[in-house]
mmCIF file of N, CA and C in Angstrom:
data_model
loop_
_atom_site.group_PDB
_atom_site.id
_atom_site.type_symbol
_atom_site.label_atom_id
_atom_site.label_comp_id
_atom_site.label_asym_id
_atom_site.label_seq_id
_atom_site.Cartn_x
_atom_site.Cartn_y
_atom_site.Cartn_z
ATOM 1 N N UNK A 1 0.844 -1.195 0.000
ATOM 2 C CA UNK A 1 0.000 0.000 0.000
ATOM 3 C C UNK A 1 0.884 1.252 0.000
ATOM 4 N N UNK A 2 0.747 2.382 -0.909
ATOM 5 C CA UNK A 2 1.300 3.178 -0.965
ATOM 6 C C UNK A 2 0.841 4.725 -0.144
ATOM 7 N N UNK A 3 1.655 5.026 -0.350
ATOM 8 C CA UNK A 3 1.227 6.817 0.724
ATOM 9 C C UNK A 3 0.743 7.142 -0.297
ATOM 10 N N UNK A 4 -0.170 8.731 0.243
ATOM 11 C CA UNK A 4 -0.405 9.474 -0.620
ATOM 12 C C UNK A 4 0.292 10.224 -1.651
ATOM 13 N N UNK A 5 1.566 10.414 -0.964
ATOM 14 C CA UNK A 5 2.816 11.383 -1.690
ATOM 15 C C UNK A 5 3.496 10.285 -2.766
ATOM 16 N N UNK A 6 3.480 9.091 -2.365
ATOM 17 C CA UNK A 6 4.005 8.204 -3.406
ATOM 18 C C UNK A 6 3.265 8.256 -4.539
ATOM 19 N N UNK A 7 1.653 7.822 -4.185
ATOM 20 C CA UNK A 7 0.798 8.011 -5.226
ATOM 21 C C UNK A 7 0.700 9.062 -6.291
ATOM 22 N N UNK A 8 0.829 10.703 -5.555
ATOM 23 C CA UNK A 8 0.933 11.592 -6.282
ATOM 24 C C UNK A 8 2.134 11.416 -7.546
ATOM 25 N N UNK A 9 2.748 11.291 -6.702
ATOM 26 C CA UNK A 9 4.610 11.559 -7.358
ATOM 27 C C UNK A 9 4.655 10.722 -9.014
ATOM 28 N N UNK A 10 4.029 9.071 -8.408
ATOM 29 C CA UNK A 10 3.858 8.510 -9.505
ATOM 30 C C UNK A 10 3.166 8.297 -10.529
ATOM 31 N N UNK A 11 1.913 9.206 -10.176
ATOM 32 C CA UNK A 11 1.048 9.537 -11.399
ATOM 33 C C UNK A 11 1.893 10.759 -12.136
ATOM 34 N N UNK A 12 2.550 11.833 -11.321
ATOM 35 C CA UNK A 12 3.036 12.609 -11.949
ATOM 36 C C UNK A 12 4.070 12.454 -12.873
ATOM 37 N N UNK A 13 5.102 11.103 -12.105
ATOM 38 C CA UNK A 13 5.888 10.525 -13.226
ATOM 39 C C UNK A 13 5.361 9.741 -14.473
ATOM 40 N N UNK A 14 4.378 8.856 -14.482
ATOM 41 C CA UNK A 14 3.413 8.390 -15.208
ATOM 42 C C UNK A 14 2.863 9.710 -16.549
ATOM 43 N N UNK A 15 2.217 10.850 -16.013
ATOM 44 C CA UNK A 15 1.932 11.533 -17.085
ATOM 45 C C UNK A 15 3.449 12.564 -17.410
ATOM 46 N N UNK A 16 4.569 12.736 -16.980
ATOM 47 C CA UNK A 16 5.373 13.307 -17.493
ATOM 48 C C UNK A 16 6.265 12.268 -18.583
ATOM 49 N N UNK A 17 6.374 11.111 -18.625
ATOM 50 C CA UNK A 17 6.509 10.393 -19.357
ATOM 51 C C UNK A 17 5.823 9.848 -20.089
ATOM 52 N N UNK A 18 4.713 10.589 -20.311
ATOM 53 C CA UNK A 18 3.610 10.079 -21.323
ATOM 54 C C UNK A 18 3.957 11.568 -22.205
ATOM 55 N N UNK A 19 3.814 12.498 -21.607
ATOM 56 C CA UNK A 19 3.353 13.642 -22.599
ATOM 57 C C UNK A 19 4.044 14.894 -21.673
ATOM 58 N N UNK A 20 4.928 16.164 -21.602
ATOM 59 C CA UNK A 20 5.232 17.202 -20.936
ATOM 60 C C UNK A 20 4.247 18.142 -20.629
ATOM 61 N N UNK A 21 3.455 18.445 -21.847
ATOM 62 C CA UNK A 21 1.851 19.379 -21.441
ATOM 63 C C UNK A 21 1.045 18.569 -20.571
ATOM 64 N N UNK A 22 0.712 17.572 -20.299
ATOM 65 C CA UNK A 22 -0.570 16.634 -19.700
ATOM 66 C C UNK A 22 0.602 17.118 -18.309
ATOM 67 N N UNK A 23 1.863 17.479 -18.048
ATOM 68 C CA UNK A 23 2.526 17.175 -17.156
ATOM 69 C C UNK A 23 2.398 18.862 -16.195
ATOM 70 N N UNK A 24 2.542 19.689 -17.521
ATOM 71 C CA UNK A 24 2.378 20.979 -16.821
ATOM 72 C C UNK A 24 0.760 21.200 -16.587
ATOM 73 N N UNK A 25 -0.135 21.103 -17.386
ATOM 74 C CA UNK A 25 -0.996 20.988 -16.716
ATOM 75 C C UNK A 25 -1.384 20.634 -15.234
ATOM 76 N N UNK A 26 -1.082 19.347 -15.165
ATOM 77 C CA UNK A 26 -1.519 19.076 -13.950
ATOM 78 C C UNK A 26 -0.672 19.553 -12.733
ATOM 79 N N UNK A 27 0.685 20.039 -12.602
ATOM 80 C CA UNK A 27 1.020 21.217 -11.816
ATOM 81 C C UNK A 27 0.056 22.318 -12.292
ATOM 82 N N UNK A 28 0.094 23.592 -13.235
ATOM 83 C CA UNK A 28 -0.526 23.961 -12.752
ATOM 84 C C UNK A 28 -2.018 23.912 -12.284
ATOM 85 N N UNK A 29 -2.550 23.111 -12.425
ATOM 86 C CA UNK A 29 -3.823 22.284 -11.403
ATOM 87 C C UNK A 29 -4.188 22.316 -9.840
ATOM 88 N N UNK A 30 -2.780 21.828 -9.694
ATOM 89 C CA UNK A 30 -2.342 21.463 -8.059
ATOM 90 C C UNK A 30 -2.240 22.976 -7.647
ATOM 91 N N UNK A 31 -1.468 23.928 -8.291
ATOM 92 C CA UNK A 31 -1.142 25.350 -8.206
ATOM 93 C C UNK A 31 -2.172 25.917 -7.846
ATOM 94 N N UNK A 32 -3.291 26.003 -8.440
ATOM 95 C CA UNK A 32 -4.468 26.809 -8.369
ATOM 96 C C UNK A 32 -5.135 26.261 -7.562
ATOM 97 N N UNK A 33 -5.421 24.815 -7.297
ATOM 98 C CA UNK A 33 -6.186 24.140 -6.399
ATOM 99 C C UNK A 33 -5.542 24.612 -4.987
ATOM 100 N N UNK A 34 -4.444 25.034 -4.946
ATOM 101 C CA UNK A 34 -3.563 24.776 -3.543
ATOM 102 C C UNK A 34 -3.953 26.600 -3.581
ATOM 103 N N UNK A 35 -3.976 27.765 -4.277
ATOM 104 C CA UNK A 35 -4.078 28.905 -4.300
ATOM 105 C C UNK A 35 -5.753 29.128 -3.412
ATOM 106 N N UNK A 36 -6.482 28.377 -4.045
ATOM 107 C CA UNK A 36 -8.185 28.336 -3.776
ATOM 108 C C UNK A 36 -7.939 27.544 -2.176
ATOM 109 N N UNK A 37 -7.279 26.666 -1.571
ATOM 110 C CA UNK A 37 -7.434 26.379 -0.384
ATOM 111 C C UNK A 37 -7.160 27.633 0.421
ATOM 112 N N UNK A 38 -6.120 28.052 -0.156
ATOM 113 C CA UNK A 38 -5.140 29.485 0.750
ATOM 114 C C UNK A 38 -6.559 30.546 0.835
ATOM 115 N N UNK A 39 -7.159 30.451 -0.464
ATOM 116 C CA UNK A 39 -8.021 31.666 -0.312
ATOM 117 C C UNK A 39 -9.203 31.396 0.792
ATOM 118 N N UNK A 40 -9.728 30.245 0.424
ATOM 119 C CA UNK A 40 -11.125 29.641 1.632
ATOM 120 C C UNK A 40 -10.455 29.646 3.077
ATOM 121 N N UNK A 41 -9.300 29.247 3.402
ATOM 122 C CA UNK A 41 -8.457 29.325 4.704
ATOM 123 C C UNK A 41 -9.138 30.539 4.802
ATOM 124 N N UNK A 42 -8.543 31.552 4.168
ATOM 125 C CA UNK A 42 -8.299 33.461 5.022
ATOM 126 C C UNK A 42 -9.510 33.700 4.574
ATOM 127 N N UNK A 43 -10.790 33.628 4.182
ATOM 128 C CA UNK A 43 -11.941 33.752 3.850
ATOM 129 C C UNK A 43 -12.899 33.239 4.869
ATOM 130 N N UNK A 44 -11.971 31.871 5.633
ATOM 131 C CA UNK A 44 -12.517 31.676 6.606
ATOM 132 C C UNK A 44 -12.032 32.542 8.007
ATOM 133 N N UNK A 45 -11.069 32.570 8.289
ATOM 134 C CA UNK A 45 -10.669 33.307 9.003
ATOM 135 C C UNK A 45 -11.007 35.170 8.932
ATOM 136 N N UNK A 46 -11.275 35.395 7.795
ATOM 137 C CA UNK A 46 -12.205 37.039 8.246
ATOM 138 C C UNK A 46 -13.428 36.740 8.517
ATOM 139 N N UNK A 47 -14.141 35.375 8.146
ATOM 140 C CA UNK A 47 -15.253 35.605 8.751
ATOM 141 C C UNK A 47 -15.515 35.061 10.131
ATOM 142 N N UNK A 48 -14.655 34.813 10.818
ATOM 143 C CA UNK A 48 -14.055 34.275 12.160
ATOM 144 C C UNK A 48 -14.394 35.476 13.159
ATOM 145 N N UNK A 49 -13.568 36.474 12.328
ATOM 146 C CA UNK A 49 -13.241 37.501 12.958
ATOM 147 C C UNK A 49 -14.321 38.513 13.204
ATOM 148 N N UNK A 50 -15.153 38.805 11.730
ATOM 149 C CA UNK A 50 -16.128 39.922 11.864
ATOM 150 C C UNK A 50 -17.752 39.474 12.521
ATOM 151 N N UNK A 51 -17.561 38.181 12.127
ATOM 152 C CA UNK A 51 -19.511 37.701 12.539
ATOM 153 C C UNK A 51 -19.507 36.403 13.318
ATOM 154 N N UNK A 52 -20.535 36.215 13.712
ATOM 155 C CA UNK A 52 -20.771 35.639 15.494
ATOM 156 C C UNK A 52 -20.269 33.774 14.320
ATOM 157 N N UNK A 53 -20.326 32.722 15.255
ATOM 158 C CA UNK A 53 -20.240 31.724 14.571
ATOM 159 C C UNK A 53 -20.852 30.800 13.556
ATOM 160 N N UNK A 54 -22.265 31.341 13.799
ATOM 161 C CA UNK A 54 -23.796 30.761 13.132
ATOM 162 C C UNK A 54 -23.259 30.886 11.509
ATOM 163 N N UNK A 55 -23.334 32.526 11.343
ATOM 164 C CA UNK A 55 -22.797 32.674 9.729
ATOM 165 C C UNK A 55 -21.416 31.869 9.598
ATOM 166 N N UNK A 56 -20.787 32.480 10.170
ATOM 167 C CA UNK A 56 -19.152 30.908 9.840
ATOM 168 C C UNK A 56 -19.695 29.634 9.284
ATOM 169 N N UNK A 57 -21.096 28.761 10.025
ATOM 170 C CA UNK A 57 -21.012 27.603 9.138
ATOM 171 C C UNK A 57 -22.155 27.340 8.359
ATOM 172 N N UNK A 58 -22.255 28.729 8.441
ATOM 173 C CA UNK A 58 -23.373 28.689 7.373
ATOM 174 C C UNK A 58 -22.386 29.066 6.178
ATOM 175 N N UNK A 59 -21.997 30.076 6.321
ATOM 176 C CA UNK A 59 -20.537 30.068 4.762
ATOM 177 C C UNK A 59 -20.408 28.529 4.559
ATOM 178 N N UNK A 60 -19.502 28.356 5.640
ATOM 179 C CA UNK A 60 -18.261 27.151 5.635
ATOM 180 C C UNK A 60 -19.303 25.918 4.752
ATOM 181 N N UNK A 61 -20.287 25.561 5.165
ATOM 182 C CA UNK A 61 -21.346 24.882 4.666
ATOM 183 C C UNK A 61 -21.639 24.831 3.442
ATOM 184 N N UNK A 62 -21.664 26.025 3.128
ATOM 185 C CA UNK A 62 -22.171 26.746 1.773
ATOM 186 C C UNK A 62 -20.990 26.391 0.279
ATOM 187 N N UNK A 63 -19.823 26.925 0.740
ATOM 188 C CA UNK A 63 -18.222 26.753 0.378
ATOM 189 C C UNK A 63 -18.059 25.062 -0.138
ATOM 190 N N UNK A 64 -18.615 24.369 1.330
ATOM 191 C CA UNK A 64 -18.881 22.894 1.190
ATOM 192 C C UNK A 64 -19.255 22.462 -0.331
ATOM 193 N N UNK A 65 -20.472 22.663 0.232
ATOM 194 C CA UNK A 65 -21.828 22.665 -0.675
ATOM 195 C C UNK A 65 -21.386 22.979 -2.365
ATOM 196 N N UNK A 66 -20.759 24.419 -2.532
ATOM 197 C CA UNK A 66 -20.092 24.472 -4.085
ATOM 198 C C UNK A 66 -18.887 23.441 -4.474
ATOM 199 N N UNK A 67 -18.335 23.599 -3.522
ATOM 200 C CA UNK A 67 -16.694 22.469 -3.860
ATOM 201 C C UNK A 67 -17.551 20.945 -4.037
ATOM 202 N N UNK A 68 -18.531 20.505 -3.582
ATOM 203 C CA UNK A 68 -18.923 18.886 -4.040
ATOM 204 C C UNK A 68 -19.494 19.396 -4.983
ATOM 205 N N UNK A 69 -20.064 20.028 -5.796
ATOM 206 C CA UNK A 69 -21.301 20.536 -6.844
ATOM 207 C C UNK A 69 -19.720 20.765 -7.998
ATOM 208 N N UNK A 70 -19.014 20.910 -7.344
ATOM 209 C CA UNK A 70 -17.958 21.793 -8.481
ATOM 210 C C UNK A 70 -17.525 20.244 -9.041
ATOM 211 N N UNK A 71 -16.987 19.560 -7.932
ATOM 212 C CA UNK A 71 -16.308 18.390 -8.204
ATOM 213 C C UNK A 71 -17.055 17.085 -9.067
ATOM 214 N N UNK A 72 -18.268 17.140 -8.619
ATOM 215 C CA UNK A 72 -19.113 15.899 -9.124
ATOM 216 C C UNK A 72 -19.398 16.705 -10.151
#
């Protein structure tokens, strides 16, 4: 059974030895996907800050709610 990081690594070796674009692509993929966590993090955290907790998971919920709708 492999780790996750193994798994990654070797799909990444897998499509960089298939093709160099299929390869940059999917960095930048990971790039933007990893940019959009950074943003929902501090998106969560101002709304931490300005409004009571109720709205927090009602966002956080909401955020949920688009990221499975986005994905499926």
């Amino acid at each position: 059974m492999m780790d996750v990081d193994e798994l990654i690594f070797f799909f990444l070796f897998i499509l960089f030895s298939f093709n160099f674009i299929f390869f940059f692509y999917i960095i930048m993929f990971l790039f933007l996907l990893f940019l959009l966590m950074l943003f929902f993090f501090f998106l969560f955290i101002i709304f931490i800050y300005l409004y009571n907790y109720v709205l927090v998971l009602v966002v956080l919920v909401d955020v949920v709610l688009l990221l499975s709708f986005y994905f499926i």
